[in-house]
């Protein structure tokens, strides 16, 4: 049992920390709860991105495309059929004439995003470095163009409305916790270890019989599934979808969260989401105006983007590996089961004990 808990130290500690943040946010009122739910959903997306980016070392600019795919897939399944029959006339009959339970919609979103990732990744994962990154950005552009113009299926530049809004703080926390656990289990799996080996030294990994294409593709598919599920719960939080939501702005902020926290660890991905959310929310409040005595202090519009860019620049200069610097949360090593500190064994004393025992 202790071995299991030791192996799950990172996800358990992260989930506990996120639970504390969620509880504080819930007690803080409705306005804070809205920001809290957005943060938790972005945490699902960023952790999903980390599954591929953090373990493979390949920067992907296109993962928000999978979020878009997941959000629309869930909407197709859960929106009222009467509205779909008027606005989404190009949907298959099974979707157009039926309204499925929300868990079915979320599962379908994850599956559809994974299938698209499998087809896309079969080609892109043969590339590496900047070529792969540019290819993923091209995918994002294609998704945005298709979903913005496919009127009979996505409502084009109009919005899909009437999506059931069921996602609150604790449900979003549940999805964030599940994403953290899945990401950790993948990272410590055999495939995750081989993927990181290819990240650190691709030539040596291939010489050790690691199929780099296969492990990257598996990580890409799992990553897309998590991000697709994040898109689904995003839709069920907002209740309305527009294709332009899933483009450059959201891509930039999620990548910034990953970089600020650190690409090298799951803890960094989670920490980056919390830190960037705090910075953005503080700047947003200052843009709205903060009363100071008889005056009101107001920052100009666009301060959020400037502030986030400044934070990102400072991190890259002074902490290029991110806040977490590739380290994960673990149990204190010197603590025993009873919660006491283990006595340190001095090497000379240990040697004397061995000699005295005759072994």
XYZ file of C-alpha atoms in Angstrom:
359
model
C 0.000 0.000 0.000
C 2.815 2.388 0.888
C 4.461 1.594 -2.442
C 1.270 2.491 -4.295
C 0.922 5.773 -2.407
C 4.574 6.576 -3.068
C 4.075 5.978 -6.783
C 0.985 8.193 -6.833
C 2.519 10.978 -4.754
C 2.595 13.528 -7.562
C -1.034 13.240 -8.732
C -2.402 12.932 -5.195
C -0.552 16.026 -3.994
C -1.529 17.990 -7.099
C -5.180 16.966 -6.812
C -5.190 17.902 -3.122
C -3.682 21.306 -3.923
C -6.210 21.933 -6.698
C -9.016 20.863 -4.339
C -7.894 23.506 -1.834
C -7.832 26.164 -4.560
C -11.294 25.062 -5.702
C -12.682 25.269 -2.166
C -11.272 28.776 -1.718
C -12.787 29.823 -5.037
C -16.190 28.359 -4.173
C -16.229 30.335 -0.937
C -15.248 33.518 -2.773
C -18.529 34.240 -4.537
C -20.033 33.914 -8.011
C -17.565 36.160 -9.831
C -14.576 34.235 -8.546
C -16.330 30.930 -9.282
C -16.622 31.826 -12.961
C -12.884 32.456 -13.187
C -12.279 29.302 -11.151
C -14.233 27.089 -13.551
C -12.411 28.616 -16.532
C -9.103 27.890 -14.807
C -10.026 24.261 -14.090
C -11.163 23.652 -17.667
C -7.959 25.190 -18.981
C -6.100 22.949 -16.571
C -7.664 19.921 -18.280
C -6.550 21.281 -21.652
C -3.008 22.220 -20.533
C -2.459 18.877 -18.803
C -3.660 17.181 -21.988
C -1.189 19.233 -24.004
C 1.581 18.315 -21.559
C 0.969 14.599 -22.203
C 2.356 15.107 -25.709
C 4.447 18.293 -25.581
C 6.087 17.688 -22.219
C 6.982 14.059 -22.859
C 7.950 14.313 -26.540
C 9.617 17.735 -26.597
C 7.698 18.592 -29.800
C 5.877 21.922 -29.461
C 2.340 21.707 -30.821
C 0.498 24.879 -31.799
C -2.588 22.982 -32.931
C -4.023 21.344 -29.829
C -6.740 23.967 -29.474
C -8.036 22.539 -32.751
C -8.816 19.326 -30.856
C -10.559 21.403 -28.201
C -12.727 22.890 -30.948
C -13.504 19.423 -32.335
C -14.486 18.171 -28.889
C -16.632 21.179 -28.052
C -18.650 20.953 -31.253
C -18.965 17.165 -31.053
C -20.500 17.414 -27.571
C -22.798 20.210 -28.734
C -24.034 18.141 -31.683
C -24.975 15.360 -29.281
C -26.632 17.368 -26.504
C -28.387 20.360 -28.140
C -32.171 20.289 -28.606
C -33.089 18.424 -31.846
C -35.643 21.109 -32.780
C -32.899 23.726 -32.953
C -30.573 21.384 -34.832
C -33.229 20.622 -37.427
C -33.379 24.337 -38.264
C -29.761 25.460 -37.969
C -27.652 22.312 -38.409
C -29.312 20.647 -41.378
C -26.110 18.925 -42.479
C -25.779 16.703 -39.427
C -26.400 12.950 -39.773
C -29.881 11.837 -38.749
C -28.540 10.069 -35.660
C -27.299 13.418 -34.329
C -29.901 15.750 -35.785
C -32.964 13.923 -34.483
C -31.687 12.849 -31.064
C -30.513 14.447 -27.857
C -28.011 12.289 -25.994
C -26.992 12.402 -22.309
C -24.139 14.742 -21.510
C -21.673 11.956 -20.542
C -22.262 10.416 -23.978
C -21.513 13.767 -25.602
C -18.272 14.197 -23.644
C -17.169 10.646 -24.423
C -17.967 11.200 -28.099
C -15.950 14.424 -28.050
C -12.891 12.608 -26.690
C -13.253 9.783 -29.217
C -13.690 12.091 -32.222
C -10.674 14.194 -31.216
C -8.618 11.016 -30.776
C -9.640 9.670 -34.198
C -8.699 12.946 -35.897
C -5.377 12.933 -34.010
C -4.704 9.374 -35.154
C -5.233 10.288 -38.805
C -3.324 13.566 -38.534
C -0.552 12.173 -36.378
C 0.190 9.339 -38.792
C 1.629 12.024 -41.071
C 2.833 14.741 -38.688
C 4.659 12.439 -36.279
C 7.095 11.558 -39.057
C 8.348 15.135 -38.739
C 10.301 16.605 -35.852
C 11.340 19.969 -34.489
C 10.065 23.133 -36.104
C 8.610 21.248 -39.078
C 6.220 19.332 -36.811
C 5.284 22.520 -34.952
C 4.458 24.344 -38.181
C 2.392 21.374 -39.351
C 0.319 21.460 -36.141
C -0.253 25.193 -36.591
C -1.444 24.523 -40.144
C -3.900 22.010 -38.667
C -5.244 24.698 -36.313
C -5.759 27.065 -39.247
C -7.586 24.377 -41.223
C -9.892 23.549 -38.302
C -10.708 27.218 -37.751
C -11.431 27.751 -41.445
C -13.629 24.653 -41.750
C -15.628 25.272 -38.573
C -16.082 28.972 -39.400
C -17.541 28.251 -42.848
C -19.372 24.907 -42.616
C -22.763 26.534 -42.032
C -24.933 23.413 -42.190
C -22.899 21.564 -39.553
C -21.275 24.183 -37.299
C -23.562 27.180 -37.919
C -20.538 28.927 -39.453
C -19.861 32.392 -38.065
C -23.086 32.178 -36.080
C -23.132 30.458 -32.724
C -24.436 27.144 -31.509
C -26.715 28.004 -28.598
C -28.797 26.049 -26.127
C -25.979 23.785 -24.926
C -26.885 22.520 -21.438
C -24.826 24.446 -18.873
C -24.094 21.856 -16.210
C -20.419 22.418 -15.436
C -19.759 23.985 -12.054
C -16.621 24.258 -9.910
C -16.668 20.744 -8.462
C -17.504 19.004 -11.734
C -14.699 20.930 -13.432
C -12.429 19.925 -10.552
C -13.371 16.273 -11.117
C -12.314 16.486 -14.755
C -9.081 18.281 -13.815
C -8.295 15.580 -11.239
C -8.998 12.826 -13.773
C -6.760 14.531 -16.367
C -3.917 14.841 -13.828
C -4.193 11.164 -12.876
C -4.304 9.953 -16.486
C -1.345 12.159 -17.446
C 0.720 10.814 -14.553
C -0.107 7.185 -15.304
C 0.931 7.728 -18.906
C 4.159 9.476 -17.897
C 5.280 6.593 -15.662
C 4.182 3.921 -18.127
C 6.567 2.081 -20.429
C 5.402 4.158 -23.397
C 5.895 7.395 -21.480
C 9.429 6.419 -20.500
C 10.299 5.513 -24.101
C 8.815 8.792 -25.312
C 10.945 10.829 -22.922
C 13.981 8.823 -23.968
C 13.314 9.864 -27.566
C 12.922 13.461 -26.387
C 16.291 13.466 -24.634
C 18.228 11.611 -27.336
C 16.311 10.399 -30.363
C 19.286 8.617 -31.936
C 20.069 6.689 -28.750
C 16.383 5.846 -28.299
C 16.169 4.397 -31.796
C 19.351 2.439 -31.174
C 17.633 0.981 -28.082
C 14.750 -0.293 -30.240
C 12.310 2.515 -29.366
C 9.755 3.018 -32.130
C 9.714 6.818 -31.950
C 6.871 7.221 -34.452
C 4.623 4.811 -32.547
C 5.179 6.245 -29.058
C 4.750 9.809 -30.301
C 1.557 8.866 -32.089
C 0.106 7.170 -28.999
C 0.895 10.233 -26.875
C -0.586 12.517 -29.543
C -3.845 10.544 -29.605
C -4.186 10.422 -25.803
C -3.346 14.108 -25.569
C -5.995 14.971 -28.172
C -8.612 12.889 -26.337
C -8.013 14.780 -23.074
C -8.051 18.153 -24.827
C -11.214 17.135 -26.720
C -12.916 16.299 -23.419
C -11.781 19.695 -22.140
C -13.471 21.304 -25.132
C -16.675 19.418 -24.368
C -16.878 20.652 -20.786
C -15.963 24.155 -21.995
C -19.078 24.115 -24.176
C -21.211 22.810 -21.332
C -19.890 25.630 -19.144
C -20.500 28.497 -21.582
C -23.683 27.181 -23.193
C -22.701 28.757 -26.500
C -19.986 28.033 -29.075
C -18.282 30.134 -31.737
C -15.417 28.818 -33.846
C -13.253 31.929 -33.370
C -13.033 31.167 -29.647
C -10.727 28.269 -30.453
C -7.959 30.085 -32.255
C -4.885 32.193 -31.607
C -5.819 33.827 -28.304
C -6.656 30.564 -26.537
C -3.665 28.831 -28.158
C -1.326 31.511 -26.861
C -2.617 31.537 -23.292
C -2.571 27.742 -22.917
C 0.971 27.493 -24.292
C 1.990 30.359 -22.014
C 0.614 28.429 -19.027
C 2.647 25.396 -20.037
C 5.858 27.380 -20.539
C 5.501 29.443 -17.358
C 5.005 26.336 -15.223
C 7.603 24.309 -17.081
C 7.389 21.717 -19.836
C 9.437 19.189 -17.899
C 6.915 18.119 -15.263
C 3.232 17.574 -14.639
C 3.459 19.781 -11.554
C 4.756 22.571 -13.769
C 1.764 22.281 -16.092
C -0.684 22.567 -13.172
C 1.261 25.362 -11.468
C 1.491 27.337 -14.709
C -2.298 27.306 -15.124
C -2.822 28.669 -11.601
C -0.133 31.365 -11.845
C -1.154 32.665 -15.266
C -4.822 32.681 -14.250
C -3.987 34.790 -11.187
C -1.969 37.268 -13.290
C -4.691 37.550 -15.938
C -7.474 37.955 -13.372
C -5.591 40.677 -11.459
C -4.950 42.608 -14.678
C -8.572 42.129 -15.745
C -9.783 43.641 -12.461
C -7.377 46.551 -12.900
C -8.672 47.128 -16.434
C -12.196 47.382 -15.005
C -11.021 49.885 -12.415
C -10.088 49.649 -8.752
C -11.275 52.417 -6.397
C -8.460 53.957 -4.340
C -9.890 56.513 -1.973
C -11.827 59.063 -3.990
C -10.101 58.095 -7.247
C -10.255 55.005 -9.465
C -7.137 53.307 -10.790
C -7.711 51.909 -14.285
C -5.251 50.176 -16.593
C -5.664 50.652 -20.359
C -7.282 47.914 -22.428
C -4.851 45.263 -23.572
C -2.971 45.226 -20.267
C -3.769 41.545 -19.837
C -1.889 40.650 -23.014
C 0.995 42.982 -22.187
C 1.259 41.639 -18.653
C 1.154 38.038 -19.781
C 3.785 38.721 -22.419
C 6.003 40.378 -19.812
C 5.632 37.430 -17.435
C 6.469 35.015 -20.238
C 9.536 37.041 -21.238
C 10.804 37.190 -17.642
C 10.318 33.446 -17.222
C 12.259 32.733 -20.416
C 15.107 35.000 -19.285
C 15.443 34.105 -15.614
C 13.793 30.675 -15.409
C 13.927 29.081 -18.876
C 12.852 25.681 -17.527
C 9.737 27.161 -15.943
C 8.760 27.777 -12.338
C 8.824 24.070 -11.486
C 12.128 23.565 -13.370
C 11.201 19.996 -14.303
C 10.546 18.896 -10.707
C 7.386 17.168 -9.473
C 5.751 17.171 -6.063
C 6.694 14.108 -3.985
C 6.212 12.908 -0.433
C 8.928 14.093 1.985
C 11.553 11.346 1.738
C 12.645 11.444 5.361
C 9.174 11.035 6.826
C 8.150 7.653 8.200
C 4.739 6.125 8.243
C 4.139 7.577 11.727
C 5.090 11.026 10.549
C 8.465 11.201 12.287
C 11.806 11.969 10.742
C 13.964 8.959 10.010
C 17.338 9.020 11.770
C 20.138 9.629 9.351
C 22.510 6.663 9.078
C 26.115 7.814 9.095
C 28.192 5.654 6.684
C 30.905 4.930 9.320
C 28.309 3.821 11.852
C 26.605 1.627 9.290
C 29.931 -0.010 8.448
C 30.615 -0.738 12.110
C 27.180 -2.335 12.473
C 27.810 -4.617 9.520
C 31.194 -5.674 10.864
C 29.757 -6.343 14.333
C 27.035 -8.552 12.874
C 29.593 -10.639 11.033
C 28.003 -10.118 7.599
